[in-house]
Amino acid sequence: MTTFPLERIEKASRDELASLQLDRLRWSLGHAYENIARYRQKFDAAGVKPADCRSLADLAKFPFTTKADLRETYPFGMFAVPMDRIVRIHASSGTTGKPTVVGYTAKDIDTWSHVMARSLRAAGARPGDKVHVAYGYGLFTGGLGAHYGAERLGLAVIPLGGGMTERQVQLIADFKPEIIMVTPSYMLAIADEMERQGVSPRDSSLRVGIFGAEPWTNELRAKIEQRVSLQAMDLYGLSEVIGPGVAQECAESRDGLTIWEDHFYPEIIDPASGEVLPDGAQGELVLTSLTKEALPVIRYRTRDLTRLLPGTARTMRRMEKITGRSDDMLIIRGVNVFPSQIEELLMKQPGLSPHYVLELTKDGPLDHMTVIVEGDPAACAGLRHSIKSSVGISADVKIGAVERSIGKAKRVIDKRPK
């Protein structure tokens, strides 16, 4: 069986990688400082200059970038190049305010295609594979990121996008793709539709699923693999940093996601104090772009919770599966609750489907959570008990219809008075 060869940098020594990172980091800090007023103000206020970065550890002296920086300079205030060098503009959905806008030069698109091709190869893509792209196309970075990466690797792309679930199933049956790239929650909706059409999801042509754009548990991975009989691989990225393709799980180890550290420098911080934590400690992932021209980001707070681990399949470090976010954490009666914790318990409960939503209301002065899930009413008591014993809160569990998402699943409906 032919496979694609690794790039030299994927096998380089840690010293060689660190030397490349420092060169690129110093360039990126200078590029941001010289060309973006916001970074100049932030660096000056913190009393640091790009020249103060003499080692990778010196990055900790520099200020963080947050979503607020992008929102307050909306739309193009964080661009480091003139508009005649911008060839593409993407934007986040803006569900919590103004969208965050990101720009790309031709070289940025090239870099992005490159890291996505590398991600596909790491996930187990082989020459001759067909890739069914069911991530959304448009301002969302998922569809085009996956598309360009697959083309760069020389694979045949089926650019379907999200939605039209009946058609997704028909084309999977007719075109027989080996790889699907989609959100994990929408993969389940596709499997449901296969069953509705009398098609067995286990008998499809799909060999590899590359899933990202939302946190998902290992329990959900097991459920998808068992239902669809494919290898479910984790992909990570975010539009502010480039889009999908920041990190990818490697097929040979399946032990967390390898961060493409020659392009994105990772740190883990304590979300409360901002202090840098050692590798292996759980905290918030912070990323600095090393090669981006149009929108360099310095110490961008992703809000994603994970930890950094030594490299295995590649020299580059791994990050553990995202367990949740420091900002989608729900505080219910003083207890920190992540939707992913509830998902994990739900997956262990026979008789309940993986489609669920958490509804937050007020019960007098107290917050109250109801889990609305599809499945057997007899299984509700078991889930209620496991939430109480594992998470430490009392929650209602009700059987009800859950709307299918074609992109990121909406897991929380907050009905509490603002």
Coordinates of N, CA, C and O in Angstrom, one line a residue, residues 223-307:
K223 N -18.5 5.7 19.8 CA -19.9 5.5 19.3 C -19.9 5.7 17.7 O -20.5 4.9 17.0
I224 N -19.2 6.7 17.2 CA -19.1 6.9 15.8 C -18.4 5.7 15.1 O -18.9 5.2 14.1
E225 N -17.3 5.3 15.7 CA -16.5 4.2 15.1 C -17.3 2.9 15.0 O -17.3 2.2 14.1
Q226 N -18.1 2.7 16.1 CA -18.9 1.5 16.2 C -20.0 1.5 15.1 O -20.3 0.6 14.5
R227 N -20.6 2.7 15.0 CA -21.8 2.8 14.1 C -21.4 2.9 12.6 O -22.1 2.3 11.7
V228 N -20.2 3.6 12.3 CA -19.9 3.8 10.9 C -18.7 3.0 10.5 O -18.4 3.0 9.3
S229 N -18.1 2.3 11.4 CA -17.0 1.4 11.0 C -15.9 2.1 10.3 O -15.5 1.7 9.2
L230 N -15.4 3.2 10.8 CA -14.3 4.0 10.3 C -13.4 4.3 11.4 O -13.7 4.1 12.6
Q231 N -12.2 4.9 11.0 CA -11.3 5.4 12.1 C -11.5 6.9 12.2 O -11.4 7.7 11.3
A232 N -12.0 7.2 13.4 CA -12.4 8.6 13.7 C -11.2 9.4 14.2 O -10.6 9.0 15.3
M233 N -10.7 10.4 13.5 CA -9.5 11.1 13.8 C -9.8 12.6 14.2 O -10.7 13.2 13.6
D234 N -9.0 13.1 15.1 CA -9.3 14.4 15.6 C -8.5 15.5 14.9 O -7.2 15.3 14.7
L235 N -9.1 16.5 14.5 CA -8.5 17.7 13.8 C -8.7 18.9 14.6 O -9.8 19.1 15.1
Y236 N -7.7 19.8 14.7 CA -8.0 21.0 15.5 C -7.5 22.3 14.8 O -6.5 22.2 14.1
G237 N -8.2 23.3 14.9 CA -7.8 24.6 14.4 C -8.8 25.7 14.8 O -9.8 25.4 15.4
L238 N -8.5 26.9 14.5 CA -9.5 28.0 14.8 C -9.1 29.1 13.8 O -8.0 29.3 13.4
S239 N -10.2 29.8 13.3 CA -10.0 30.7 12.2 C -9.0 31.8 12.6 O -8.2 32.2 11.7
E240 N -9.0 32.3 13.8 CA -8.1 33.4 14.2 C -6.6 33.0 14.0 O -5.7 33.8 13.8
V241 N -6.3 31.7 14.2 CA -4.9 31.2 14.1 C -4.6 30.8 12.6 O -3.5 30.9 12.2
I242 N -5.5 30.2 11.9 CA -5.4 30.0 10.4 C -6.7 29.3 9.9 O -7.1 29.5 8.8
G243 N -7.4 28.5 10.8 CA -8.5 27.7 10.3 C -8.1 26.3 10.8 O -7.2 26.1 11.6
P244 N -8.8 25.2 10.2 CA -8.4 23.9 10.6 C -7.0 23.6 10.1 O -6.5 24.2 9.2
G245 N -6.3 22.7 10.8 CA -4.9 22.4 10.4 C -3.8 22.9 11.3 O -2.7 22.8 11.0
V246 N -4.2 23.3 12.5 CA -3.2 23.7 13.5 C -2.6 22.4 14.2 O -1.4 22.4 14.4
A247 N -3.5 21.4 14.4 CA -3.0 20.2 15.0 C -3.8 19.0 14.5 O -5.0 19.2 14.1
Q248 N -3.3 17.8 14.4 CA -4.0 16.7 13.9 C -3.5 15.4 14.6 O -2.3 15.2 14.8
E249 N -4.4 14.5 14.8 CA -4.1 13.2 15.4 C -3.4 12.4 14.3 O -3.8 12.4 13.2
C250 N -2.4 11.6 14.7 CA -1.7 10.8 13.7 C -2.2 9.4 13.8 O -2.4 8.8 14.9
A251 N -2.4 8.8 12.6 CA -3.1 7.5 12.5 C -2.2 6.4 13.2 O -2.8 5.4 13.8
E252 N -0.9 6.5 13.2 CA -0.1 5.5 13.7 C -0.1 5.4 15.3 O 0.3 4.4 15.9
S253 N -0.4 6.5 15.9 CA -0.4 6.6 17.4 C -1.7 6.8 18.1 O -2.0 6.3 19.1
R254 N -2.5 7.7 17.4 CA -3.9 8.0 18.0 C -3.8 8.3 19.5 O -4.6 7.8 20.3
D255 N -2.9 9.2 19.8 CA -2.7 9.5 21.2 C -2.7 11.0 21.5 O -1.8 11.5 22.2
G256 N -3.6 11.7 20.9 CA -3.7 13.2 21.0 C -3.2 13.8 19.7 O -2.9 13.1 18.8
L257 N -3.3 15.1 19.6 CA -3.1 15.8 18.3 C -1.7 16.4 18.2 O -1.3 17.1 19.1
T258 N -1.0 16.1 17.2 CA 0.4 16.7 17.0 C 0.1 18.1 16.5 O -0.6 18.4 15.5
I259 N 0.8 19.1 17.2 CA 0.7 20.5 16.8 C 1.8 20.7 15.8 O 2.9 20.4 16.0
W260 N 1.4 21.4 14.7 CA 2.4 21.7 13.6 C 3.2 22.8 14.1 O 3.0 24.0 13.8
E261 N 4.2 22.5 15.0 CA 4.9 23.5 15.8 C 5.9 24.4 14.9 O 6.4 25.4 15.4
D262 N 6.1 24.0 13.7 CA 7.0 24.8 12.8 C 6.2 26.1 12.4 O 6.8 27.0 11.8
H263 N 4.8 26.0 12.5 CA 4.0 27.2 12.1 C 3.2 27.8 13.3 O 2.9 29.0 13.2
F264 N 3.0 27.0 14.3 CA 2.2 27.5 15.5 C 2.9 27.2 16.8 O 3.1 26.0 17.0
Y265 N 3.2 28.2 17.6 CA 3.9 27.9 18.8 C 2.9 27.8 20.0 O 2.2 28.8 20.2
P266 N 2.9 26.7 20.7 CA 1.9 26.5 21.7 C 2.4 26.8 23.1 O 3.6 26.6 23.4
E267 N 1.6 27.4 24.0 CA 1.8 27.5 25.4 C 0.6 27.0 26.1 O -0.5 27.1 25.6
I268 N 0.7 26.6 27.4 CA -0.4 26.3 28.2 C -0.3 27.3 29.4 O 0.7 27.4 30.0
I269 N -1.4 28.0 29.7 CA -1.5 28.9 30.8 C -2.5 28.6 31.8 O -3.5 27.9 31.5
D270 N -2.4 29.1 33.0 CA -3.5 29.0 34.0 C -4.5 30.1 33.5 O -4.2 31.2 33.4
P271 N -5.8 29.6 33.3 CA -6.7 30.6 32.7 C -7.0 31.8 33.6 O -7.4 32.8 33.2
A272 N -6.8 31.6 34.9 CA -7.1 32.7 35.9 C -6.0 33.7 36.0 O -6.2 34.9 35.9
S273 N -4.7 33.1 36.2 CA -3.6 34.0 36.4 C -2.8 34.4 35.1 O -2.1 35.4 35.1
G274 N -3.0 33.6 34.1 CA -2.2 33.9 32.9 C -0.8 33.3 32.9 O 0.0 33.5 32.0
E275 N -0.4 32.7 34.0 CA 0.9 32.2 34.2 C 1.2 31.0 33.3 O 0.3 30.1 33.1
V276 N 2.3 30.9 32.7 CA 2.7 29.8 31.8 C 2.9 28.5 32.7 O 3.6 28.6 33.7
L277 N 2.3 27.4 32.3 CA 2.4 26.2 33.0 C 3.3 25.2 32.3 O 3.5 25.3 31.1
P278 N 4.0 24.3 33.0 CA 4.9 23.3 32.4 C 4.1 22.3 31.5 O 2.9 22.1 31.7
D279 N 4.8 21.7 30.5 CA 4.2 20.7 29.7 C 3.7 19.6 30.6 O 4.3 19.3 31.6
G280 N 2.5 19.1 30.3 CA 1.9 18.1 31.1 C 0.8 18.6 32.0 O -0.1 17.9 32.5
A281 N 0.8 19.9 32.3 CA -0.2 20.5 33.2 C -1.4 20.9 32.4 O -1.3 21.4 31.2
Q282 N -2.6 20.8 33.0 CA -3.8 21.1 32.3 C -4.0 22.6 32.4 O -3.8 23.2 33.4
G283 N -4.5 23.2 31.3 CA -4.7 24.7 31.3 C -5.3 25.1 30.0 O -5.7 24.3 29.2
E284 N -5.2 26.4 29.7 CA -5.7 27.0 28.5 C -4.6 27.1 27.4 O -3.5 27.5 27.7
L285 N -5.0 26.7 26.2 CA -4.0 26.7 25.1 C -3.9 28.1 24.5 O -4.9 28.8 24.3
V286 N -2.7 28.5 24.4 CA -2.3 29.9 23.8 C -1.5 29.6 22.6 O -0.5 28.8 22.7
L287 N -1.8 30.2 21.5 CA -1.0 30.0 20.2 C -0.5 31.2 19.7 O -1.1 32.3 19.6
T288 N 0.7 31.1 19.1 CA 1.4 32.3 18.4 C 1.7 31.8 17.0 O 2.3 30.7 16.8
S289 N 1.3 32.5 16.0 CA 1.6 32.2 14.6 C 3.1 32.5 14.3 O 3.5 33.6 14.8
L290 N 3.7 31.6 13.6 CA 5.2 31.9 13.3 C 5.4 32.3 11.9 O 6.5 32.8 11.6
T291 N 4.4 32.0 11.0 CA 4.7 32.2 9.6 C 3.6 33.0 8.9 O 3.6 33.3 7.7
K292 N 2.5 33.5 9.6 CA 1.4 34.2 9.0 C 1.8 35.6 8.6 O 2.3 36.3 9.4
E293 N 1.4 36.0 7.4 CA 1.7 37.4 7.0 C 0.5 38.4 7.2 O 0.7 39.4 7.8
A294 N -0.7 38.0 6.8 CA -1.8 38.9 6.8 C -2.3 39.2 8.2 O -2.6 40.4 8.6
L295 N -2.4 38.2 9.0 CA -2.9 38.3 10.4 C -2.1 37.5 11.4 O -2.5 36.5 11.8
P296 N -0.9 38.1 11.7 CA -0.1 37.4 12.7 C -0.8 37.4 14.1 O -1.5 38.5 14.4
V297 N -0.8 36.4 14.9 CA -1.4 36.4 16.2 C -0.3 36.1 17.2 O 0.4 35.1 17.0
I298 N -0.2 36.9 18.2 CA 0.8 36.8 19.3 C 0.1 36.3 20.5 O -0.8 37.1 21.0
R299 N 0.4 35.2 21.0 CA -0.1 34.6 22.3 C -1.7 34.8 22.3 O -2.3 35.4 23.2
Y300 N -2.3 34.1 21.3 CA -3.8 34.2 21.2 C -4.4 33.2 22.2 O -4.1 32.0 22.2
R301 N -5.3 33.7 23.0 CA -6.0 32.9 24.0 C -7.1 32.2 23.3 O -8.1 32.8 23.0
T302 N -6.9 30.9 23.2 CA -8.0 30.1 22.4 C -9.2 29.8 23.3 O -10.2 29.4 22.8
R303 N -9.0 29.8 24.6 CA -10.1 29.4 25.6 C -10.2 27.9 25.6 O -11.1 27.4 26.4
D304 N -9.5 27.2 24.8 CA -9.6 25.7 24.8 C -8.7 25.1 25.9 O -7.6 25.5 26.1
L305 N -9.3 24.1 26.7 CA -8.6 23.5 27.8 C -7.9 22.2 27.3 O -8.6 21.3 26.8
T306 N -6.6 22.1 27.6 CA -5.9 20.9 27.2 C -4.6 20.8 27.9 O -4.4 21.6 28.9
R307 N -3.7 19.9 27.6 CA -2.3 20.0 28.1 C -1.4 19.5 27.0 O -1.8 18.9 26.0

